[in-house]
Amino acid sequence: MAGLIAFLCAVESLFFAFGIISMHNGNKYLLYDLGRFRSEIRANLEAERKGSITGWPQAGQFPIRSHPAIGIVPVCGSAWGGSFTYSDDVSDAEAWPHALSVALGCQVDNRGVDGFGLDQTLIHYKEHAGNERLVILALVEPMITVNQISSWTFTSLGPDKQPRPNLTKPFFMLDGDRPQLTPRPAADPLAIEQHYARDESSKDWNAFEFPYSWSISRAVYRKFTRPLFGDFGPGSPAYAPQRRLAAILISEIARLARERNQPFVLLIVPRPEDVLDPHLLFQNILDNVPAPIPELCTIDPIDELRSVALTTPNNLVTKSGHYSAAGNAAIAAAAARGLRACGLAS
């Protein structure tokens, strides 16, 4: 018996050493220290308590980005989405919702929030829409791929290639053709861990815990037998479901806008790196909507953005990968053109 115990201890020690070495050398088996992960969840509870219904900003903090005054003009619209709507890295006067306001001669409120996916944008619109005449949703590819990520925990890693608990967010899953909300969990370690377990991208990861032989064996087996959910490309198991979910969430925002008598505008914005080669996720995205969206105004700014990319290729992108002032101006020009073509602006 003593010999068997010694043998098992030796085996576990070997697997433990393998796991530690793997995690510190590229972590190709996607292992994470479960004990440390749980400890960091507990340390993050105060931030979880302060989070809003969408995760971030904090509860009660949903400001409209301030714009320079353009005279006494009415609010005629609102722009929704993530960082490409908020327009990171440019001044208030250079953000495309403000440039569009100037072009239209009325105020288009900038309600973009950094990091928001379509799921958070839908909840944000439900909670904070006003009486503006039209609603613009700026759709960018990352907003599609974060629909079922309960934070960036398993996709935005630190230098040690380990997941770190980030503020949780709500997400939707499909119940037939209807989106079913999975709200943020209570600020409780077990509830948060269970919320992470529903995150599609967490399914790529493997908890490193005792017995280490089982943890490592499972991780090796998964690496060589399963495609990654977190790739989000055409070969990923998440690709088709994500496209369908994204299309239905767009349809849901459009439905809510119709109920409020607000014309709905879909502004399809490519990432800067995709301007000359648009991402596949955008192609026929609305084919996945169960029923056509009535009176949909769709705007594609690709021509205006390509013009900037071809004439001044170093003047389109900021260091963080967002659009420069020239890129924002191109988006605003395309939006004004599209709104006029749809009969929504003069």
XYZ file of C-alpha atoms in Angstrom:
346
model
C 0.000 0.000 0.000
C 2.794 2.398 0.906
C 4.467 1.620 -2.414
C 1.260 2.336 -4.342
C 0.786 5.642 -2.532
C 4.383 6.603 -3.257
C 3.900 5.710 -6.931
C 0.725 7.781 -7.214
C 2.419 10.716 -5.497
C 5.300 10.491 -7.949
C 2.896 10.424 -10.904
C 0.983 13.430 -9.583
C 4.263 15.269 -9.020
C 5.282 14.670 -12.638
C 1.948 15.928 -13.976
C 2.082 18.901 -11.599
C 5.543 19.809 -12.900
C 4.362 19.385 -16.494
C 1.449 21.740 -15.873
C 3.573 24.411 -14.197
C 6.155 24.306 -16.985
C 3.437 24.418 -19.642
C 1.695 27.430 -18.078
C 4.996 29.326 -17.982
C 6.047 28.432 -21.527
C 3.293 29.657 -23.818
C 0.492 27.702 -22.109
C -0.477 25.898 -25.322
C -2.740 23.532 -23.360
C -4.768 26.474 -21.980
C -4.391 25.620 -18.311
C -5.250 27.972 -15.483
C -4.665 27.781 -11.741
C -8.179 27.260 -10.372
C -7.200 28.107 -6.797
C -5.691 31.430 -7.801
C -8.621 32.125 -10.124
C -11.117 31.658 -7.294
C -9.044 33.850 -5.008
C -9.037 36.629 -7.606
C -12.816 36.345 -8.026
C -13.193 36.935 -4.285
C -10.814 39.896 -4.446
C -12.922 41.427 -7.241
C -16.278 41.247 -5.432
C -16.439 44.968 -4.620
C -16.168 45.829 -8.327
C -18.887 43.242 -9.053
C -21.192 44.914 -6.528
C -20.693 48.324 -8.157
C -21.315 47.053 -11.691
C -24.402 48.126 -13.613
C -26.990 45.974 -15.359
C -24.664 45.857 -18.374
C -21.533 45.274 -16.305
C -19.860 48.606 -16.952
C -19.953 51.575 -16.481
C -20.880 51.546 -12.806
C -24.537 51.634 -11.820
C -26.059 54.981 -12.715
C -23.178 56.043 -14.972
C -24.347 56.060 -18.594
C -23.235 59.468 -19.795
C -23.711 60.793 -23.300
C -20.348 61.827 -24.707
C -20.152 65.595 -24.685
C -19.859 67.391 -28.023
C -18.983 70.969 -28.862
C -22.050 73.164 -29.232
C -23.376 73.581 -32.763
C -25.975 76.170 -31.892
C -29.429 75.731 -30.426
C -30.559 72.646 -32.263
C -32.874 69.759 -31.359
C -31.750 66.224 -30.598
C -32.682 64.297 -33.717
C -30.945 60.985 -33.183
C -28.717 58.745 -31.119
C -25.741 56.567 -31.998
C -25.277 53.270 -30.158
C -22.526 50.664 -30.001
C -19.062 50.136 -28.553
C -15.736 51.916 -28.791
C -16.087 52.574 -32.530
C -19.214 54.610 -31.744
C -17.723 56.348 -28.742
C -14.738 56.982 -31.051
C -11.705 56.301 -28.910
C -8.537 58.300 -29.507
C -10.169 61.338 -31.113
C -11.433 64.514 -29.516
C -15.087 65.246 -28.806
C -15.194 67.440 -31.911
C -13.760 64.650 -34.113
C -16.030 61.771 -33.064
C -18.247 60.712 -35.965
C -21.591 61.260 -34.132
C -20.602 64.910 -33.654
C -19.442 65.261 -37.265
C -22.787 63.774 -38.310
C -24.587 66.269 -36.069
C -22.812 69.098 -37.859
C -23.712 67.625 -41.268
C -27.387 67.242 -40.318
C -27.740 70.482 -38.362
C -29.188 68.664 -35.347
C -27.784 66.762 -32.376
C -26.967 63.060 -32.664
C -26.215 61.866 -29.125
C -23.148 59.643 -28.781
C -24.266 56.752 -26.573
C -21.395 54.427 -27.411
C -19.667 52.634 -24.520
C -16.172 51.180 -24.741
C -16.150 47.392 -24.919
C -19.877 46.902 -25.485
C -21.104 43.972 -27.548
C -24.509 43.738 -29.187
C -25.917 42.160 -26.039
C -24.922 45.090 -23.825
C -25.987 47.568 -26.502
C -29.471 46.028 -26.611
C -29.812 46.296 -22.820
C -28.373 49.820 -22.874
C -30.904 50.884 -25.514
C -33.783 49.320 -23.557
C -32.796 51.201 -20.429
C -31.705 54.583 -21.739
C -33.316 55.384 -25.105
C -34.896 58.823 -25.279
C -37.441 60.365 -27.625
C -34.997 61.102 -30.438
C -36.283 60.833 -33.991
C -33.931 58.079 -35.221
C -31.650 55.393 -33.800
C -28.300 54.455 -35.350
C -26.612 51.173 -34.416
C -22.956 51.120 -35.490
C -22.097 47.448 -35.961
C -18.422 46.439 -35.799
C -17.140 42.852 -35.976
C -15.935 42.650 -32.325
C -19.510 43.425 -31.197
C -20.577 40.136 -32.796
C -17.830 37.991 -31.321
C -18.341 39.136 -27.722
C -22.060 38.272 -27.607
C -21.568 35.189 -25.438
C -18.510 36.253 -23.490
C -19.344 37.020 -19.893
C -16.291 39.299 -19.654
C -12.899 39.371 -21.335
C -11.588 36.931 -18.761
C -10.830 34.066 -21.133
C -9.972 36.090 -24.219
C -7.916 39.068 -23.023
C -5.012 37.495 -21.162
C -2.214 38.955 -19.099
C 1.498 38.608 -19.913
C 1.520 35.217 -18.189
C -1.140 33.884 -20.619
C -3.538 33.326 -17.742
C -7.199 34.385 -17.500
C -7.925 37.035 -14.900
C -11.452 37.578 -13.550
C -12.865 40.733 -15.104
C -16.160 42.407 -14.354
C -18.916 40.073 -15.515
C -21.448 41.145 -18.125
C -24.845 39.840 -19.212
C -25.253 37.889 -22.419
C -28.014 36.379 -24.501
C -28.601 32.847 -25.660
C -31.201 31.751 -28.182
C -34.516 30.206 -27.225
C -35.783 29.310 -30.673
C -35.903 32.634 -32.475
C -36.002 34.741 -29.310
C -32.990 35.990 -27.357
C -32.959 34.757 -23.774
C -31.082 36.978 -21.339
C -28.522 35.533 -18.947
C -28.179 38.422 -16.480
C -25.108 39.287 -14.464
C -24.665 37.031 -11.426
C -24.908 38.079 -7.811
C -21.642 39.270 -6.255
C -21.018 35.777 -4.917
C -17.940 33.675 -5.803
C -19.912 30.532 -6.689
C -22.476 32.444 -8.759
C -19.691 34.239 -10.654
C -17.828 30.985 -11.301
C -21.045 29.416 -12.635
C -21.603 32.473 -14.859
C -18.118 32.044 -16.324
C -18.889 28.380 -16.966
C -21.702 29.450 -19.347
C -19.235 31.562 -21.330
C -18.481 29.826 -24.640
C -14.842 30.931 -24.636
C -14.277 29.427 -21.179
C -14.911 26.001 -22.693
C -11.482 26.169 -24.332
C -9.771 26.364 -20.942
C -8.791 23.704 -18.436
C -8.705 24.148 -14.672
C -5.356 23.044 -13.267
C -6.231 21.322 -10.010
C -5.704 18.046 -8.152
C -5.638 15.335 -9.392
C -3.154 16.918 -11.796
C -2.941 13.777 -13.905
C -6.611 14.171 -14.813
C -6.291 17.939 -15.456
C -3.348 17.449 -17.830
C -4.809 14.413 -19.589
C -8.046 16.263 -20.255
C -6.209 19.349 -21.506
C -4.040 17.334 -23.912
C -7.050 15.412 -25.208
C -9.039 18.597 -25.798
C -6.186 20.302 -27.617
C -5.947 17.595 -30.236
C -9.625 16.684 -30.605
C -11.627 19.954 -30.413
C -11.576 23.199 -32.386
C -11.466 26.327 -30.261
C -14.701 28.171 -29.493
C -12.725 31.367 -28.961
C -11.407 31.539 -32.516
C -14.775 32.831 -33.781
C -13.672 32.228 -37.353
C -15.578 30.225 -40.010
C -14.096 26.967 -38.673
C -15.072 27.626 -35.066
C -18.070 25.860 -33.463
C -19.234 29.300 -32.314
C -19.227 30.898 -35.775
C -22.701 30.014 -37.049
C -24.470 30.413 -33.664
C -22.784 33.781 -33.117
C -23.874 35.066 -36.523
C -27.432 33.955 -35.904
C -27.520 35.438 -32.413
C -26.059 38.725 -33.681
C -28.679 38.982 -36.423
C -31.515 38.321 -33.976
C -30.178 40.891 -31.487
C -30.064 43.454 -34.303
C -33.632 42.515 -35.154
C -34.629 42.928 -31.496
C -33.171 46.451 -31.315
C -35.022 47.279 -34.539
C -38.278 45.918 -33.045
C -37.897 48.063 -29.932
C -37.182 51.101 -32.104
C -40.361 50.465 -34.110
C -42.384 50.278 -30.895
C -41.006 53.705 -29.991
C -41.657 55.079 -33.505
C -37.929 55.597 -34.017
C -36.583 54.768 -37.503
C -33.783 52.210 -37.131
C -30.502 52.628 -38.995
C -27.823 49.930 -39.240
C -24.394 51.440 -39.902
C -22.063 48.550 -40.784
C -18.522 49.656 -39.896
C -15.532 47.475 -40.815
C -12.517 47.357 -38.562
C -9.697 49.537 -39.957
C -7.685 46.439 -40.895
C -10.655 45.147 -42.882
C -11.360 48.284 -44.925
C -9.621 46.928 -48.017
C -10.728 43.341 -47.313
C -14.078 43.298 -45.436
C -14.498 40.632 -42.753
C -16.572 37.564 -43.598
C -18.718 38.062 -40.501
C -20.396 41.010 -42.198
C -21.415 39.198 -45.351
C -25.157 38.607 -45.391
C -25.358 38.964 -41.608
C -29.102 39.643 -41.735
C -29.803 36.405 -43.629
C -30.054 34.855 -40.158
C -32.999 37.038 -39.114
C -36.193 34.898 -39.003
C -38.282 37.681 -40.594
C -37.124 40.748 -42.551
C -36.676 43.953 -40.556
C -39.335 46.375 -41.857
C -38.155 49.670 -43.343
C -34.518 48.971 -42.464
C -32.037 51.663 -43.457
C -28.614 50.061 -43.929
C -25.524 52.216 -44.473
C -22.150 50.920 -45.653
C -19.288 53.440 -45.250
C -16.753 51.277 -47.070
C -16.346 53.616 -50.082
C -15.582 56.647 -47.934
C -13.203 54.670 -45.721
C -11.437 53.104 -48.713
C -10.888 56.543 -50.160
C -9.014 57.561 -46.998
C -7.108 54.256 -46.884
C -5.977 54.552 -50.509
C -5.141 58.249 -50.589
C -3.605 58.647 -47.099
C -2.944 55.086 -45.848
C -1.147 56.254 -42.697
C -4.001 58.554 -41.706
C -6.801 56.088 -41.006
C -5.920 54.205 -37.815
C -4.841 55.150 -34.296
C -2.343 53.190 -32.225
C -5.156 51.396 -30.393
C -6.661 50.162 -33.675
C -9.563 52.630 -33.820
C -10.349 55.185 -36.484
C -8.484 58.463 -36.679
C -10.140 61.837 -37.132
C -10.050 61.257 -40.901
C -11.694 57.858 -40.462
C -14.403 59.327 -38.238
C -15.036 62.064 -40.792
C -15.453 59.413 -43.493
C -17.954 57.462 -41.364
C -19.922 60.650 -40.666
C -20.008 61.534 -44.367
C -21.243 58.027 -45.214
C -23.887 58.181 -42.478
C -25.175 61.546 -43.742
C -25.267 60.217 -47.308
C -27.101 57.065 -46.230
C -29.647 58.902 -44.091
C -30.517 61.162 -47.015
C -30.826 58.163 -49.338
C -33.227 56.555 -46.837
C -35.298 59.735 -46.638
C -34.352 60.275 -42.992
C -32.450 63.530 -43.475
C -32.655 66.480 -45.815
